[in-house]
PDB file of C-alpha atoms in Angstrom:
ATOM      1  CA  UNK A   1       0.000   0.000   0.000  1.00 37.00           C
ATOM      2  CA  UNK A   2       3.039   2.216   1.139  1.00 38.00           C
ATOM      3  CA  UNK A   3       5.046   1.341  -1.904  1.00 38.00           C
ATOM      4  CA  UNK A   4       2.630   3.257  -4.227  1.00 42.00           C
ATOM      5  CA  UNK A   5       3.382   6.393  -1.960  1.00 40.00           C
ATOM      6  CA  UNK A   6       7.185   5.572  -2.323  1.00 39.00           C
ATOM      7  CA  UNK A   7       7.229   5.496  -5.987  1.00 41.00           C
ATOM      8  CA  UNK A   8       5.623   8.709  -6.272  1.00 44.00           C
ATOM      9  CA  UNK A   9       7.807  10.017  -3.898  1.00 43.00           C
ATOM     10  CA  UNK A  10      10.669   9.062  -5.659  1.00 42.00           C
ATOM     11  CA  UNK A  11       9.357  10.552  -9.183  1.00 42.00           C
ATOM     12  CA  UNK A  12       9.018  13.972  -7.164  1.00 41.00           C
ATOM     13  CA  UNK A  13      12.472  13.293  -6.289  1.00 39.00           C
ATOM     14  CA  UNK A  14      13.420  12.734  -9.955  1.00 40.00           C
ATOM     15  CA  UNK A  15      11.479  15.568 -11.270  1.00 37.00           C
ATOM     16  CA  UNK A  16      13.065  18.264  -8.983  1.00 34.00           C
ATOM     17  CA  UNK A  17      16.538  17.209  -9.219  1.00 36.00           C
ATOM     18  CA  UNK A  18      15.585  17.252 -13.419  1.00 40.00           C
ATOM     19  CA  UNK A  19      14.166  20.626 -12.577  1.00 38.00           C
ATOM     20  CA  UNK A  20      17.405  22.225 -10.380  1.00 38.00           C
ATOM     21  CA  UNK A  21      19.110  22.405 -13.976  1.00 42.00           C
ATOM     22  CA  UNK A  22      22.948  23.137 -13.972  1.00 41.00           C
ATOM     23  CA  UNK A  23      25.091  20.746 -15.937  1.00 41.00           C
ATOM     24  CA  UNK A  24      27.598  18.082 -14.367  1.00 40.00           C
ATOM     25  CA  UNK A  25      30.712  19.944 -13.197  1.00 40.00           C
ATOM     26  CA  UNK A  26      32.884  17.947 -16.438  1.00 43.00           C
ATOM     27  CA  UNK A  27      30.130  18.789 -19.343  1.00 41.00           C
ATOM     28  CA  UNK A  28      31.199  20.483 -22.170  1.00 42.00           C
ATOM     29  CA  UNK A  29      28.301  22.227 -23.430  1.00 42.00           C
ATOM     30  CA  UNK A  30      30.660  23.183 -26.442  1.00 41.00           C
ATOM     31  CA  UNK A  31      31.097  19.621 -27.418  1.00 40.00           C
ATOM     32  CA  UNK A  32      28.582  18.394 -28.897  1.00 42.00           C
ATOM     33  CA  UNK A  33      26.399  20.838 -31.825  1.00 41.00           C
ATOM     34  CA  UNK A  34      23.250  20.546 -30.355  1.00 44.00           C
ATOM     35  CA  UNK A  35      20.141  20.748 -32.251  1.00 44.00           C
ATOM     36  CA  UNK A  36      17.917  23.993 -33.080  1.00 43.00           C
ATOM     37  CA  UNK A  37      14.432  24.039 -31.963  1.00 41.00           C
ATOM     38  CA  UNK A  38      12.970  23.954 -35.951  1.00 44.00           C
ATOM     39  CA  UNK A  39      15.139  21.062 -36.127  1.00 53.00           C
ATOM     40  CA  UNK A  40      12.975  19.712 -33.099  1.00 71.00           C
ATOM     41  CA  UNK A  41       9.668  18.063 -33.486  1.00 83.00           C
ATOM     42  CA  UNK A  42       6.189  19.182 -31.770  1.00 90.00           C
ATOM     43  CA  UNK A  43       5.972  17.666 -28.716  1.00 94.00           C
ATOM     44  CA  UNK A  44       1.856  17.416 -28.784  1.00 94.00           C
ATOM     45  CA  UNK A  45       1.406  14.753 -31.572  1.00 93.00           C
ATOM     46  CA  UNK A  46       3.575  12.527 -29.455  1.00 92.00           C
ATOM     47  CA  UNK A  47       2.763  12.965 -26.219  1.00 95.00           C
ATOM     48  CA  UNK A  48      -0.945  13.746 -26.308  1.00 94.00           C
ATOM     49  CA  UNK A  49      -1.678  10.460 -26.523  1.00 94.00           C
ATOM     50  CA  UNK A  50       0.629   8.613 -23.806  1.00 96.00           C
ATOM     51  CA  UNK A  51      -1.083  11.764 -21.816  1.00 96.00           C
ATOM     52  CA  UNK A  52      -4.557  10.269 -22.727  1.00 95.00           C
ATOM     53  CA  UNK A  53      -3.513   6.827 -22.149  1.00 96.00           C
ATOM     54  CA  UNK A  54      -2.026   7.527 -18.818  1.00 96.00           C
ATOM     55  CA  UNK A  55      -5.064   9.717 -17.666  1.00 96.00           C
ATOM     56  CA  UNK A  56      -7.775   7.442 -18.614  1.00 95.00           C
ATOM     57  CA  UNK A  57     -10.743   6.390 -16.112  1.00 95.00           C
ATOM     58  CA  UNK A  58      -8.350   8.902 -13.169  1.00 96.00           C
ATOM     59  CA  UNK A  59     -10.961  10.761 -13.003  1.00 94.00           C
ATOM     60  CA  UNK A  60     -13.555   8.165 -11.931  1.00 95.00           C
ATOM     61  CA  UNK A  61     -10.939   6.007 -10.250  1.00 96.00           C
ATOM     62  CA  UNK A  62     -10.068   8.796  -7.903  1.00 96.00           C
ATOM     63  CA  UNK A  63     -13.448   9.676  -7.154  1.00 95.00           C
ATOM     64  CA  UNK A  64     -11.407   7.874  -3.534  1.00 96.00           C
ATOM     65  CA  UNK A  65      -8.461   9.717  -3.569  1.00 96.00           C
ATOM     66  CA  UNK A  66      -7.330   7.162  -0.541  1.00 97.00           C
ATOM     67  CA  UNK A  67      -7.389   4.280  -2.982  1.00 97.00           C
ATOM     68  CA  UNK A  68      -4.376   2.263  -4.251  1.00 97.00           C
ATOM     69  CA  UNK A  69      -6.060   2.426  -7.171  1.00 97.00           C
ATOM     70  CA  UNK A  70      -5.941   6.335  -7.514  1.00 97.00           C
ATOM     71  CA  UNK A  71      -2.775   6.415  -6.313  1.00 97.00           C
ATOM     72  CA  UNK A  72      -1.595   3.885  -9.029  1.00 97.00           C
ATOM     73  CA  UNK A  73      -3.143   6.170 -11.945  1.00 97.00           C
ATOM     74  CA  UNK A  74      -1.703   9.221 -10.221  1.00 97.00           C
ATOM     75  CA  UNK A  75       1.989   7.536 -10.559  1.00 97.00           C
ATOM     76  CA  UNK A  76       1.131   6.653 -14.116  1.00 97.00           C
ATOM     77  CA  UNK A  77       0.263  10.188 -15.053  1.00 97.00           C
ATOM     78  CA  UNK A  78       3.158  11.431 -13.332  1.00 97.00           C
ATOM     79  CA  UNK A  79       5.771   8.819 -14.841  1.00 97.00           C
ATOM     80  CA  UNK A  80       4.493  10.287 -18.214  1.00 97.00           C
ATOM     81  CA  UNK A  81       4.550  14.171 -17.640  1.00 97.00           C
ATOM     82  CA  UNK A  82       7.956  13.259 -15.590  1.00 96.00           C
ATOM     83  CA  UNK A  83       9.206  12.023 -19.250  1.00 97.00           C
ATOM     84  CA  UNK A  84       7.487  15.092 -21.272  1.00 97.00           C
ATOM     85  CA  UNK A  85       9.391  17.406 -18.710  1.00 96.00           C
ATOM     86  CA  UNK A  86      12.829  15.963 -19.754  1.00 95.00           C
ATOM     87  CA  UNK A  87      12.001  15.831 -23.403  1.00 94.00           C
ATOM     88  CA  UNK A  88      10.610  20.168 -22.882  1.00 94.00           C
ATOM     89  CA  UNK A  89      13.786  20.284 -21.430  1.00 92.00           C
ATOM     90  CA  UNK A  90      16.389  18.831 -24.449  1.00 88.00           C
ATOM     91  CA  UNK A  91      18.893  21.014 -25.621  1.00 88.00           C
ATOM     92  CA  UNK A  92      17.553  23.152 -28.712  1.00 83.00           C
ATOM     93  CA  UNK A  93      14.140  22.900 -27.349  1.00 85.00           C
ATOM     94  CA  UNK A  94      12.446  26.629 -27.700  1.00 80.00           C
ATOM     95  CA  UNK A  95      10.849  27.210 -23.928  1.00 90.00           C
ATOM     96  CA  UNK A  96       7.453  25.505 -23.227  1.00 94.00           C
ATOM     97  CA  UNK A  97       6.584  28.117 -21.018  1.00 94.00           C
ATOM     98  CA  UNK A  98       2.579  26.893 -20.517  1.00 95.00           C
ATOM     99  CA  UNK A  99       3.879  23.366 -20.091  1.00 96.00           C
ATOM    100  CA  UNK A 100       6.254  23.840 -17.623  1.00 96.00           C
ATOM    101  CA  UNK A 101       3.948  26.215 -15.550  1.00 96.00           C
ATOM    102  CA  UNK A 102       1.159  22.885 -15.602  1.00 97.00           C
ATOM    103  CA  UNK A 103       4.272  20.441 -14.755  1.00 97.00           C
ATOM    104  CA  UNK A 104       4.850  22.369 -11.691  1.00 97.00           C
ATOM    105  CA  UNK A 105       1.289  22.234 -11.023  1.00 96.00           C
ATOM    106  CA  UNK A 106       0.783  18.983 -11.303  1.00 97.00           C
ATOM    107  CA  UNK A 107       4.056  18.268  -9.324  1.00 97.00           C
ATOM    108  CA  UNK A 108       2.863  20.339  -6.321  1.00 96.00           C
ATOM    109  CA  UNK A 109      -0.504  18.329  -6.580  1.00 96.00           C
ATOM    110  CA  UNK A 110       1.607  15.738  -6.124  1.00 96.00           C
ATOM    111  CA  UNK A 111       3.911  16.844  -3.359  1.00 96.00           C
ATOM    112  CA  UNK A 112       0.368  17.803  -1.634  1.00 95.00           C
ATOM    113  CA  UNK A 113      -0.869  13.974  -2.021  1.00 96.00           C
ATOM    114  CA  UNK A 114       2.163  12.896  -0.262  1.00 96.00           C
ATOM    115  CA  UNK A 115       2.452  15.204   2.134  1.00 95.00           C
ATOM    116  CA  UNK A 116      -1.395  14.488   3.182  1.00 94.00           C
ATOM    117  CA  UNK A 117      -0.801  10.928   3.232  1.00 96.00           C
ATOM    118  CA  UNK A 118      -3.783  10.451   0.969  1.00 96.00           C
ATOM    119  CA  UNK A 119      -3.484   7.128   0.169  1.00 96.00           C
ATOM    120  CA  UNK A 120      -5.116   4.585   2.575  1.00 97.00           C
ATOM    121  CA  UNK A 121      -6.538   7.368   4.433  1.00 96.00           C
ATOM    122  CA  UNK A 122     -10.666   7.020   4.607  1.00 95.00           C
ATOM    123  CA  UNK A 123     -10.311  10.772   5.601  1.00 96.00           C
ATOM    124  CA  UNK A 124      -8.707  11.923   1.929  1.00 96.00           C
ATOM    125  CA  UNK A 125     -12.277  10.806   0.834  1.00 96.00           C
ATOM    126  CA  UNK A 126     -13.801  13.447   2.650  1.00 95.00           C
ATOM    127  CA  UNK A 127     -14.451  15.868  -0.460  1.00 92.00           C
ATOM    128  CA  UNK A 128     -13.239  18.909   1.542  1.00 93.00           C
ATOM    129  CA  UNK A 129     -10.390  16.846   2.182  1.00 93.00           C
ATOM    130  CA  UNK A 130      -6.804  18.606   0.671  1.00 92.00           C
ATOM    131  CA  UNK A 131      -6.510  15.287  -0.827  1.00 95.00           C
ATOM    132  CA  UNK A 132      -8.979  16.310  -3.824  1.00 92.00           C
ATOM    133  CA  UNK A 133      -6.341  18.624  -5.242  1.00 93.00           C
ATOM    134  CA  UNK A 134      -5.119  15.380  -6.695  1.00 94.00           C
ATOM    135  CA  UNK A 135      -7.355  17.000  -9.636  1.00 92.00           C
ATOM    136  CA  UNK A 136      -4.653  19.024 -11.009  1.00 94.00           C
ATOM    137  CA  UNK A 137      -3.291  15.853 -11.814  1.00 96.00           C
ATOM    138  CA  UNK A 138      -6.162  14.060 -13.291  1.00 94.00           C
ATOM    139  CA  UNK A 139      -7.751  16.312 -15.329  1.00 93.00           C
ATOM    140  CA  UNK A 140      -3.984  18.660 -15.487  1.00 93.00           C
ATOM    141  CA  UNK A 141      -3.083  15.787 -17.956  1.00 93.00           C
ATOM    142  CA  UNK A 142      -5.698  16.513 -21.005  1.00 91.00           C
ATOM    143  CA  UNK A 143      -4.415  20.370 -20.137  1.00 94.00           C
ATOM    144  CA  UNK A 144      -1.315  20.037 -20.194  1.00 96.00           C
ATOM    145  CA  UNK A 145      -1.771  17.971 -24.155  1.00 92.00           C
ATOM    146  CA  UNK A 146      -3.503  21.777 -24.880  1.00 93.00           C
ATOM    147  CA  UNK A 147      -0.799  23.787 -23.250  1.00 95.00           C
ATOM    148  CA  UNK A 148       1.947  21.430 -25.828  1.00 95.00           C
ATOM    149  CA  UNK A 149      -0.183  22.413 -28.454  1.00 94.00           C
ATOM    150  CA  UNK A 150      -0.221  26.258 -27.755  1.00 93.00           C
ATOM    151  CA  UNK A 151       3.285  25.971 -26.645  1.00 94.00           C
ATOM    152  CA  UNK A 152       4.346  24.238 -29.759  1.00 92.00           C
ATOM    153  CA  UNK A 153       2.264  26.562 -31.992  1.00 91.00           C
ATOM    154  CA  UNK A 154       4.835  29.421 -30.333  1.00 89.00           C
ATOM    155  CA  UNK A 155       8.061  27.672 -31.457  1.00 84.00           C
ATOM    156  CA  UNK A 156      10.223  28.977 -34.139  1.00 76.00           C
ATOM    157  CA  UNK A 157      10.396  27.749 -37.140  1.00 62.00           C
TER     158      UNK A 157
END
């Protein structure tokens, strides 16, 4: 039951040290030619789907927040958006400013499930329980396939 907590845990983990930025101290940025963003295809056609796929039946499953079962579509979701952040984040890629600013809200939805100990807690079921934040994850998902799409729209060509 505890594990599910643990592995998002651990993606939060992942997706803030992915977030803190900075290169390794031994990089050479110069290196390699990295790519330009035109060069660079639209994120949205790709990952719309694995979005949808991820995100489907979370918002009925989590009509318990406390359930594994939430909790295991909640990981899902966040596996995939974990994955879009680091491909938003490849070198050449134009800024995904929309994106990124539903990442982070999804992440903090997720930081707020944890903290709350939502899972396997009849209380998170309460709906004025914090727990139902958990729905900038769910339904963040099919908004954050729109925000790629605006934000992809705003590249350079």
């Amino acid at each position: 039951m505890r594990i599910r907590t643990l592995v998002v845990t651990a993606l939060l983990a992942t997706a803030l040290t992915a977030c803190s930025g900075g290169q390794e101290p031994d990089s050479k940025p110069s290196a390699k030619p990295t790519p330009t963003a035109s060069k660079l295809s639209a994120l949205a056609p790709a990952w719309q789907s694995k979005l949808d796929a991820a995100a489907e039946g979370a918002v009925a499953t989590c009509q318990m927040p406390s359930s594994d079962a939430c909790a295991e579509v909640l990981t899902d979701i966040m596996i995939v958006v974990n994955e879009l952040e680091s491909e938003i984040e490849a070198p050449g890629r134009g800024p995904y400013r929309e994106s990124t600013k539903q990442i982070a809200k999804m992440q903090a939805a997720t930081d707020k499930y944890v903290d709350e100990g939502c899972q396997g807690d009849p209380a998170a079921d309460d709906p004025n329980s914090d727990c139902w934040g958990i729905s900038a994850i769910t339904v963040g998902a099919a908004t954050l396939g729109m925000t790629l799409a605006t934000d992809d729209l705003s590249q350079p060509m």
